[in-house]
Coordinates of C-alpha atoms in Angstrom, one line a residue:
X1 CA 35.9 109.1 -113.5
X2 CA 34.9 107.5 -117.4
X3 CA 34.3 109.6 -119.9
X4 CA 31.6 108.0 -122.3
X5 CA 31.8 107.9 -126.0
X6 CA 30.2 111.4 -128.0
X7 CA 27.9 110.8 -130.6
X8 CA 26.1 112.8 -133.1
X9 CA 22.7 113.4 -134.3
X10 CA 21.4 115.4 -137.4
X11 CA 18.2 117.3 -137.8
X12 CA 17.9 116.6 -141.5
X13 CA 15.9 114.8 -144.1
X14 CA 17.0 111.1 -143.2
X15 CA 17.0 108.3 -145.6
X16 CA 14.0 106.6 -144.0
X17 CA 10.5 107.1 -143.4
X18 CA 10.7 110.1 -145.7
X19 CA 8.0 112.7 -145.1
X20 CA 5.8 110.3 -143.3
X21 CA 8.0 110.7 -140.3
X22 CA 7.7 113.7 -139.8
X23 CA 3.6 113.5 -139.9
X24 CA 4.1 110.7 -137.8
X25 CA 5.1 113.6 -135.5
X26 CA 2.7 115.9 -135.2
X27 CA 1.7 116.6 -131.7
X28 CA -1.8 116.8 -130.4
X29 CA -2.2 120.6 -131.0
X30 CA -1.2 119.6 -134.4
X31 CA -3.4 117.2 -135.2
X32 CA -6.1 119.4 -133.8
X33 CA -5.3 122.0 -136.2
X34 CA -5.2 119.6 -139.2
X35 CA -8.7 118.1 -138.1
X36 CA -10.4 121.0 -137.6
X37 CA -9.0 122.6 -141.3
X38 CA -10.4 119.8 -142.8
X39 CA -13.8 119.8 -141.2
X40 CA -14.0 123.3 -141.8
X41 CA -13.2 123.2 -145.1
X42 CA -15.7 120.5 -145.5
X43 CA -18.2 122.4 -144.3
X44 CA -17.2 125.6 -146.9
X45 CA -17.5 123.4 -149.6
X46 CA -20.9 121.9 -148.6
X47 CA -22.2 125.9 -147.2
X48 CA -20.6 127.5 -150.2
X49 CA -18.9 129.7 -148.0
X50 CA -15.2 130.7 -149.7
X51 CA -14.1 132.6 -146.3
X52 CA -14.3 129.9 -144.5
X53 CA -12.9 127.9 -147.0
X54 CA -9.9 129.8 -146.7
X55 CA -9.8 129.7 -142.9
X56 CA -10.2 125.9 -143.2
X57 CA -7.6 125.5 -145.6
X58 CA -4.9 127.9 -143.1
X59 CA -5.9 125.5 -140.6
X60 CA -4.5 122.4 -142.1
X61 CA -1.6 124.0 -143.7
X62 CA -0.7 125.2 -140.9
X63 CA 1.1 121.7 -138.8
X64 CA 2.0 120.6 -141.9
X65 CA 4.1 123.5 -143.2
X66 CA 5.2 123.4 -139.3
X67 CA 6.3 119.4 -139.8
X68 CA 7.9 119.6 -143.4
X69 CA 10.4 122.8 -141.6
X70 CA 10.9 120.8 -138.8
X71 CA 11.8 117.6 -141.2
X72 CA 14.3 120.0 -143.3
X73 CA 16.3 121.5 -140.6
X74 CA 19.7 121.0 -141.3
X75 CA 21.7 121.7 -138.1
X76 CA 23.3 119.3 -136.6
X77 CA 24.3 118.9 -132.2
X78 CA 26.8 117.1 -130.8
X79 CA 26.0 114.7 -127.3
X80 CA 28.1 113.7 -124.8
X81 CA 28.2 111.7 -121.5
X82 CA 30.5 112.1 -118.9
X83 CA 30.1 109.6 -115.4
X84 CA 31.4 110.7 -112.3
X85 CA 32.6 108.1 -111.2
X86 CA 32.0 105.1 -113.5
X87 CA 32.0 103.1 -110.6
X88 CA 29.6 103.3 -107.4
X89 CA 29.1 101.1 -104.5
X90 CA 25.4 100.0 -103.6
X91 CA 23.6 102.6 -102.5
X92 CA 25.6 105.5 -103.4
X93 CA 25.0 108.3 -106.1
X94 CA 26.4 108.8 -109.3
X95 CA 26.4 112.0 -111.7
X96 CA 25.9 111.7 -115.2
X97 CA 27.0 114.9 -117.3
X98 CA 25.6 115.5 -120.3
X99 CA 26.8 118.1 -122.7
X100 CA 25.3 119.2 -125.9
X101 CA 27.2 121.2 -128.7
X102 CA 25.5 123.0 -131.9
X103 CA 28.2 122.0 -134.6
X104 CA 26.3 123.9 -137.4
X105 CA 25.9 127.2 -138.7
X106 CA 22.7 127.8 -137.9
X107 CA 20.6 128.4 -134.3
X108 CA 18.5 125.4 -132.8
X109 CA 15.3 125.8 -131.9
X110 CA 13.8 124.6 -128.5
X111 CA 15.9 121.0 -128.2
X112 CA 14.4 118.6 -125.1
X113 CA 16.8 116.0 -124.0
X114 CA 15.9 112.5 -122.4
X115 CA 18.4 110.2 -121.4
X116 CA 17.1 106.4 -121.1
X117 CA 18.3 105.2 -117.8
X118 CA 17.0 101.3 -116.3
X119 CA 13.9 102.0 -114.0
X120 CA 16.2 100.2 -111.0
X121 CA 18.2 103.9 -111.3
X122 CA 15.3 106.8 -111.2
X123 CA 12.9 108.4 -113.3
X124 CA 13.9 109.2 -117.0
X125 CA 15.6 112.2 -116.9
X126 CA 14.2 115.1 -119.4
X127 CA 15.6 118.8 -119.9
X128 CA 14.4 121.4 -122.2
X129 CA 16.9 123.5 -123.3
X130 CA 16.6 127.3 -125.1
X131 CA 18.2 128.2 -128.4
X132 CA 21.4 127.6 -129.0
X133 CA 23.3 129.6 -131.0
X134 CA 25.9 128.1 -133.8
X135 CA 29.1 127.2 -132.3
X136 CA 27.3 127.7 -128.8
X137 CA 26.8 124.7 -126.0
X138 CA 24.8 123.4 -123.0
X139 CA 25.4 121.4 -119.7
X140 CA 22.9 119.8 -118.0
X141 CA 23.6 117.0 -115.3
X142 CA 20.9 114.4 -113.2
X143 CA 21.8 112.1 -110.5
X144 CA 21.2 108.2 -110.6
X145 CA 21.5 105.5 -108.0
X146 CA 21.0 102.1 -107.2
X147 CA 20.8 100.0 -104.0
X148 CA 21.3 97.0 -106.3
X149 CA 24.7 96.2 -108.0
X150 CA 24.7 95.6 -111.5
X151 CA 25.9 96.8 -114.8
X152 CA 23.5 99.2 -115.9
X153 CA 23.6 100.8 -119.4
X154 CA 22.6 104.7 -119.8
X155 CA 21.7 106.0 -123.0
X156 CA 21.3 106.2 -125.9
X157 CA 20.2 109.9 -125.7
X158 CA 17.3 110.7 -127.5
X159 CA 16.5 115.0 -128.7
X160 CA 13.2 116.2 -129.6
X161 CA 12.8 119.1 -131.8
X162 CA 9.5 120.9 -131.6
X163 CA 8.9 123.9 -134.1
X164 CA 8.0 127.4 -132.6
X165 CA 3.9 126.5 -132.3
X166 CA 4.3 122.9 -131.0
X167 CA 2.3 121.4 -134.0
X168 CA 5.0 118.8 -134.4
X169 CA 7.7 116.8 -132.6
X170 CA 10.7 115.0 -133.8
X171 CA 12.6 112.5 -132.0
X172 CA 16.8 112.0 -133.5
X173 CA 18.4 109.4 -131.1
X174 CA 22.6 109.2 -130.4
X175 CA 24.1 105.8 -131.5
X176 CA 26.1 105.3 -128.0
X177 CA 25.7 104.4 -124.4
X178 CA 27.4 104.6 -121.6
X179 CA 27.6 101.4 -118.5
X180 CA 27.3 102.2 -115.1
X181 CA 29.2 100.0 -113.0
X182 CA 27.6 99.4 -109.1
X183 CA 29.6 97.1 -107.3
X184 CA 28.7 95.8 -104.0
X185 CA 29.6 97.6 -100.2
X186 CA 32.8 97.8 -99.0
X187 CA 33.0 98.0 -95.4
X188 CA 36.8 98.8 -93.8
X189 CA 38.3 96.1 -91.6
X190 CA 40.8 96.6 -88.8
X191 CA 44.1 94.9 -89.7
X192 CA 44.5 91.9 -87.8
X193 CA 47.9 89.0 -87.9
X194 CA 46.7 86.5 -90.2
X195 CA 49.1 84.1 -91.1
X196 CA 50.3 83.1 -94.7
X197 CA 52.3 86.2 -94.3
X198 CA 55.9 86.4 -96.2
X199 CA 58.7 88.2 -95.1
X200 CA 58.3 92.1 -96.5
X201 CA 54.6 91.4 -95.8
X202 CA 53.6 90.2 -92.4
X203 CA 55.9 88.0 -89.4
X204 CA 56.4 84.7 -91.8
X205 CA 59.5 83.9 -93.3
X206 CA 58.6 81.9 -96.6
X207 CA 61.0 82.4 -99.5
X208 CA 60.7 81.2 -103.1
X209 CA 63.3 80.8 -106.0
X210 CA 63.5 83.8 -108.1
X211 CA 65.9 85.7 -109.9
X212 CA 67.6 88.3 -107.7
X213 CA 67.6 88.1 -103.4
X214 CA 70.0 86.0 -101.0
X215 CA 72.3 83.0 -102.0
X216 CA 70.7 79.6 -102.5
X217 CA 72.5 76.5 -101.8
X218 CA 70.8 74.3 -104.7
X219 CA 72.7 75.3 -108.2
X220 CA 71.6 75.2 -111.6
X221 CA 72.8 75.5 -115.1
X222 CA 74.2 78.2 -116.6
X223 CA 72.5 80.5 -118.8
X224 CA 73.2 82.8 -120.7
X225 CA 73.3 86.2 -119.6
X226 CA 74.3 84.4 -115.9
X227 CA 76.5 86.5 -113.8
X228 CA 79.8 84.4 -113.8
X229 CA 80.5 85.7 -109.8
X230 CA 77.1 83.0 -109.3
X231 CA 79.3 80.6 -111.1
X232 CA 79.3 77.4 -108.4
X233 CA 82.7 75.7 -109.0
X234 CA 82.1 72.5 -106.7
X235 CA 78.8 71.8 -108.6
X236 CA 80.8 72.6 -112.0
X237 CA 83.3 70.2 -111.2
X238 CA 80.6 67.5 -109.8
X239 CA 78.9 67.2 -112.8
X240 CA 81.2 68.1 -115.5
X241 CA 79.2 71.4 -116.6
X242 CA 78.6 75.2 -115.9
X243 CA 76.8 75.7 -112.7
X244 CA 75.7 78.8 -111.0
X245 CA 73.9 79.5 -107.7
X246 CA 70.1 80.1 -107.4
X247 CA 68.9 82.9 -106.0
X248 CA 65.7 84.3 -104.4
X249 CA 63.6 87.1 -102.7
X250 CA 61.0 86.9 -100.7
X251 CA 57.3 85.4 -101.4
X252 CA 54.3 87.5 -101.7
X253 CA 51.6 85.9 -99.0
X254 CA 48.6 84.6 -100.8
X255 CA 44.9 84.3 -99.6
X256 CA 41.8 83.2 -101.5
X257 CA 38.2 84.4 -101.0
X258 CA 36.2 81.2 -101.7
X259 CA 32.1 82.8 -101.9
X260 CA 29.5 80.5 -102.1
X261 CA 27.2 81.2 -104.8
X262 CA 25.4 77.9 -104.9
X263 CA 21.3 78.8 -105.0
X264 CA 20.0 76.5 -102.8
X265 CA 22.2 77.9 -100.1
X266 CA 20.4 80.9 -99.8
X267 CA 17.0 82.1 -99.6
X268 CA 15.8 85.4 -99.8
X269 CA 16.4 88.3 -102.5
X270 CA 17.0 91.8 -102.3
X271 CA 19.9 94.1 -101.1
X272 CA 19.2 93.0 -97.6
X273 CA 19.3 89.4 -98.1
X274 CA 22.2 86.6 -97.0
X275 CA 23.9 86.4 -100.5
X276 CA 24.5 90.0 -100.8
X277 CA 25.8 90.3 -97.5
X278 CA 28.0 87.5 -98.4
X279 CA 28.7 89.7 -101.6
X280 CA 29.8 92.5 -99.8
X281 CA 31.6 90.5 -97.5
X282 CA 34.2 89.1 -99.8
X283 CA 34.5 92.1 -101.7
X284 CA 35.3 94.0 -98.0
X285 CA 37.8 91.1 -97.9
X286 CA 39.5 91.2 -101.4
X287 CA 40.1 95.1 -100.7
X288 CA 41.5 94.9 -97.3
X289 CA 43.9 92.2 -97.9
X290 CA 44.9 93.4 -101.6
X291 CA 45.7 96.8 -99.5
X292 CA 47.7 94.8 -97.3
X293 CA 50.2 93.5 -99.9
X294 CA 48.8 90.0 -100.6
X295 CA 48.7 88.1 -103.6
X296 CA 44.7 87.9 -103.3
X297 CA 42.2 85.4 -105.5
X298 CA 38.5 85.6 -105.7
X299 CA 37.2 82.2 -106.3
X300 CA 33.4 80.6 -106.2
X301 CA 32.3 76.8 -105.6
X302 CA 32.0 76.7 -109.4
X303 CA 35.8 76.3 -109.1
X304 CA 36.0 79.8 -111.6
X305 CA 38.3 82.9 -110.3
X306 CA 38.6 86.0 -112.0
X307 CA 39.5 86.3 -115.4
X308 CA 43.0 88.1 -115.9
X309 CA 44.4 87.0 -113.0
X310 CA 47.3 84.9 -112.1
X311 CA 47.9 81.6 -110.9
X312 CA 48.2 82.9 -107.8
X313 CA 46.3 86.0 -107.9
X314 CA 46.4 89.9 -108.3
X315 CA 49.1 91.0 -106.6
X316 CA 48.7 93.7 -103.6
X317 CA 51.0 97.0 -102.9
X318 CA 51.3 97.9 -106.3
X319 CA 50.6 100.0 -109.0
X320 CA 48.2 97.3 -109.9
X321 CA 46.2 97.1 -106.8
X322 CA 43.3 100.1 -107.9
X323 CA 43.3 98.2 -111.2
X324 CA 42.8 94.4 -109.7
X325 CA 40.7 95.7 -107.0
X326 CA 38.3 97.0 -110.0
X327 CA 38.5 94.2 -112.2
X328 CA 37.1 92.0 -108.9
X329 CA 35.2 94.6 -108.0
X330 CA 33.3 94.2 -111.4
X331 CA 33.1 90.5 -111.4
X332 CA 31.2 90.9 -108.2
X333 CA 29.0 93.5 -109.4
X334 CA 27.4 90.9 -111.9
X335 CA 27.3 87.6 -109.8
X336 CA 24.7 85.6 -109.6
X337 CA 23.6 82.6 -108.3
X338 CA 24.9 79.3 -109.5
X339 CA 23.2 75.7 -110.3
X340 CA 25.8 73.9 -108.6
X341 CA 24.6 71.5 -105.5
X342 CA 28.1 71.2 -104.0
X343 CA 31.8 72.8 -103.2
X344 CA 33.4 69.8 -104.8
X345 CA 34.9 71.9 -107.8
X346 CA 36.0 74.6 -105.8
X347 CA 38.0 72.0 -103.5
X348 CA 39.5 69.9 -106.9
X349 CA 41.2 74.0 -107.0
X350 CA 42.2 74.4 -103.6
X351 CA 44.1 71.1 -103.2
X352 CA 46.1 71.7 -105.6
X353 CA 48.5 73.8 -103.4
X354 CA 48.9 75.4 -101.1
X355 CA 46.2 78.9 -100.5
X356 CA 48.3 81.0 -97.9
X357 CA 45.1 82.4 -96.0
X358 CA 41.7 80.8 -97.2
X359 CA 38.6 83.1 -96.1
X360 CA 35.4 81.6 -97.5
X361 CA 31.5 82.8 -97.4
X362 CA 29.4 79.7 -96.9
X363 CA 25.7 79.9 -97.2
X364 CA 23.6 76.4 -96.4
X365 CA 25.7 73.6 -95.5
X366 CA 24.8 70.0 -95.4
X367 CA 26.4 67.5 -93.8
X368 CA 28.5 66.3 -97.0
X369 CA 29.1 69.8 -98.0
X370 CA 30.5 71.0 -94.5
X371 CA 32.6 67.7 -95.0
X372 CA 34.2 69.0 -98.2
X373 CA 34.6 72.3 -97.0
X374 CA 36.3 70.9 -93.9
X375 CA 38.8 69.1 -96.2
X376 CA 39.6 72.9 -97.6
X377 CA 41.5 73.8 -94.2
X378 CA 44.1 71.2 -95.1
X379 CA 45.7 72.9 -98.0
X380 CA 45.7 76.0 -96.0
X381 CA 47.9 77.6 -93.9
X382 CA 44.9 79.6 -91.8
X383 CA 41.1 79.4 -92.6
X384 CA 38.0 81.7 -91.4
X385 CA 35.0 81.0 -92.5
X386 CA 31.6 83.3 -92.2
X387 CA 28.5 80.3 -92.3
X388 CA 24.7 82.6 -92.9
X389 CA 21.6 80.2 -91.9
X390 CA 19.1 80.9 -94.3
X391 CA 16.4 80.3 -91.7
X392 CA 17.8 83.7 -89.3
X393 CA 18.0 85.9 -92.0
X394 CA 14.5 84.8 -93.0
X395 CA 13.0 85.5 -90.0
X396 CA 10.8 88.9 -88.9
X397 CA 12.8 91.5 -87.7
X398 CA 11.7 91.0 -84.6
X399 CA 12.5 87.2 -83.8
X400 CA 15.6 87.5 -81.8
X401 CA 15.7 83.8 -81.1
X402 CA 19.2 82.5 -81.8
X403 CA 20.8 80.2 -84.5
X404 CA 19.1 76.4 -85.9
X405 CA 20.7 73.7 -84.2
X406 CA 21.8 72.6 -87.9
X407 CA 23.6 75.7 -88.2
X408 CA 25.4 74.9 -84.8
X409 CA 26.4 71.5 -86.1
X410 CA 27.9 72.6 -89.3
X411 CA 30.1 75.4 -87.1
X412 CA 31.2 72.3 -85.4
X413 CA 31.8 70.4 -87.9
X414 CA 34.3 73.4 -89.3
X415 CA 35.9 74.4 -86.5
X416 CA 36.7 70.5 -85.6
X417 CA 38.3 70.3 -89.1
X418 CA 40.4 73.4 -88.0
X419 CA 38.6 76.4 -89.4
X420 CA 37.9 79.9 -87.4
X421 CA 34.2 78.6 -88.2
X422 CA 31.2 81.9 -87.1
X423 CA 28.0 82.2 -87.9
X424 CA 26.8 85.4 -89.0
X425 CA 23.4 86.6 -87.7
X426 CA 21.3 89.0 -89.8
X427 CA 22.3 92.3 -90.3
X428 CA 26.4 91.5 -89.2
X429 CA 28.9 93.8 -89.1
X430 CA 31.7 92.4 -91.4
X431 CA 34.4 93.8 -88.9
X432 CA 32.9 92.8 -85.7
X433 CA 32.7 89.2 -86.9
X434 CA 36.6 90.0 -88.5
X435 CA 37.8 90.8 -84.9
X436 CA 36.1 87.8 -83.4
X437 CA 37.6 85.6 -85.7
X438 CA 41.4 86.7 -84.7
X439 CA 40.3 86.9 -81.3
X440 CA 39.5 83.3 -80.9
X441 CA 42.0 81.9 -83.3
X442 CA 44.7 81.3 -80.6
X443 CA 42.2 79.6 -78.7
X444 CA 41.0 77.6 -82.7
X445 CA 44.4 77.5 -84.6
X446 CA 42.8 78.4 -87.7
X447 CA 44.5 81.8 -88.1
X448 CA 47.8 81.5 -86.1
X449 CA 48.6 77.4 -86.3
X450 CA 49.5 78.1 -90.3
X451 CA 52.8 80.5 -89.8
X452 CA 55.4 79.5 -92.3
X453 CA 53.7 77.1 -94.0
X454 CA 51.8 79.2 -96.9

């Protein structure tokens, strides 16, 4: 749950527009009344008729006496926004709190509260609210949702003051805004045995150097602070210096969500279209693997990852996990497509060592491209990759006739180079396709030939 920023507004003479605001303000009725004073006091002057004269000149006073009150008002209210939560997946609802607090010594009037909100999340909200005494305070709440992720900003909050005959209206606006964070679906995926899991994690039995664990047989020097029981003596007396032993502790098993964002891979727009199922895909993905204690990285065929996170990732099973799970969460909330024609950066980042478990979301492949991705699987110790034609999920709803025979060739293509390669039909379900994918990679290699070598 965030709490948004409070702000203030204050129903007072401001420093600009002067009076000719608060003209600027008068409401239909108002000007009505002004009209009609004038024409009738016209016509007095031209009938010689001093009573009407008089009515005429009541008339016209009238909304102005009504807008210079208004204008001078000098009580001030307190806003507030509250979201509940902050962040929302696609397609869910959000509540937005607003509270309102009368910080002067003197009673409001009739206050009606709008909240700008982006058309993508509702109608405008508006509230009227009755008097509120000094000291006194009001609630109100709406609801907003989106089926499109997104940032969305809410606010600021605008209050219109009205006097007592609704000859005038004025509008005092809060200085902050609140964002509203909708990040894409998350579905839940069964666990499955993937490989690139480390000892403490999963059935490998990787190990790295580190600074507390299980005797090492390769020394190094001594530093300071070094535990002298680590001291080596052989090694000392071999190479005429301090040595100690090295120690380590088990390695944290890494995967890396490759999603490709490239815009001629995908056709279509809309929440229902391949790249947001692709979307939601790796963020189901990033959560269910973070949750299962891997070092986990988001990365795109621009060859950028997340910012903040580590060379090799956000760490899972932590304390950090919520807090890395949002920050990806966010990043995917706001992708878009990229101008990039090829995977080529994304694989200068992947050879570079070795990725544990690679899972990657491929849109259009050509034959070059399903090359370069094929080269991925190398530098991996298990790969699964989910391919979406373009030309299935732009079909009609009702064409059931199955995948292009280009789409068939790329699968090949992969699962020749050693990927778990599937093609995902319109409308998938992230987990079926999840449980195909270990079911077939005894059969493939691409999820079980990798143990012990992430």
């Amino acid at each position: 749950m965030s709490t948004g920023a409070s702000g203030q507004a204050e129903a007072e003479r401001g420093e600009k527009g002067g009076l000719r605001t608060a003209l600027a303000g008068l409401t239909t009725r108002g000007r009505s009344f002004f009209a009609a004073g004038i024409a009738a006091a016209v016509c007095a002057y031209v009938l010689g008729q001093s009573d009407l004269l008089r009515v005429g000149l009541l008339l016209a006073a009238l909304p102005l006496i009504c807008a210079g009150v208004l204008f001078r008002t000098r009580y001030r209210v307190a806003g507030s926004r509250r979201l509940s939560p902050g962040r929302v997946p696609a397609g869910s609802e959000a509540r937005v709190h607003l509270r309102m607090d009368n910080v002067s010594r003197l009673p409001t009037g009739l206050l009606m509260l709008q909240d700008r909100v982006p058309y993508v999340l509702g109608p405008r909200p508006r509230f009227v609210l009755d008097r509120v005494e000094p000291g006194g305070r009001r609630e109100v709440s709406y609801r907003v949702r989106s089926d499109l992720r997104g940032r969305y900003p809410l606010g600021p909050l605008q209050l219109r003051l009205t006097d007592p005959f609704g000859m005038c209206e004025l509008t005092r606006s809060f200085s902050t805004y609140d964002t509203l964070t909708v990040i894409p679906r998350v579905e839940p995926l069964q666990p499955v045995r993937l490989s690139g899991e480390a000892k403490g994690y999963g059935d490998g039995r990787n190990r790295s150097l580190a600074l507390a664990g299980e005797d090492d047989i390769i020394p190094r020097g001594y530093r300071y602070g070094d535990d002298l029981r680590r001291v080596h003596w052989r090694s000392t007396a071999r190479y005429g210096e301090l040595m100690v032993r090295r120690e380590e502790q088990p390695q944290r098993a890494r995967c890396t969500v490759l999603l490709d964002t490239r815009g001629l891979a995908f056709r279509g727009a809309g929440p229902d279209s391949a790249f947001e199922w692709a979307v939601s895909g790796a963020a189901s993905v990033l959560v269910h693997m973070l949750e299962r204690g891997f070092s986990v990285r988001l990365l795109t065929d621009t060859g950028n990852s997340v910012p903040g996170e580590g060379a090799d990732g956000f760490a899972g099973a932590s304390q950090e996990t919520a807090d890395a799970a949002g920050l990806m969460m966010d990043t995917l909330a706001v992708i878009d497509h990229s101008d990039g024609a090829g995977l080529s950066r994304a694989y200068d980042v992947l050879r570079g060592g070795n990725e544990g478990l690679l899972v990657a979301f491929f849109g259009d492949l050509d034959e070059e491209q399903a090359a370069i991705a094929g080269k991925m699987r190398q530098r991996s110790g298990g790969a699964v990759a989910f391919v979406l034609d373009s030309d299935s999920w732009t079909r009609e709803p009702g064409d059931v006739s199955g995948p292009s025979g280009r789409s068939e060739e790329r699968l090949r293509l992969l699962r020749e180079a050693g990927w778990t390669a599937l093609g995902v039909p319109r409308s998938a379900s992230l987990n079926d396709l999840w449980r195909r994918a270990e079911s077939e990679r005894t059969g493939v290699g691409a999820l079980g030939s990798g143990e012990g070598r992430s």
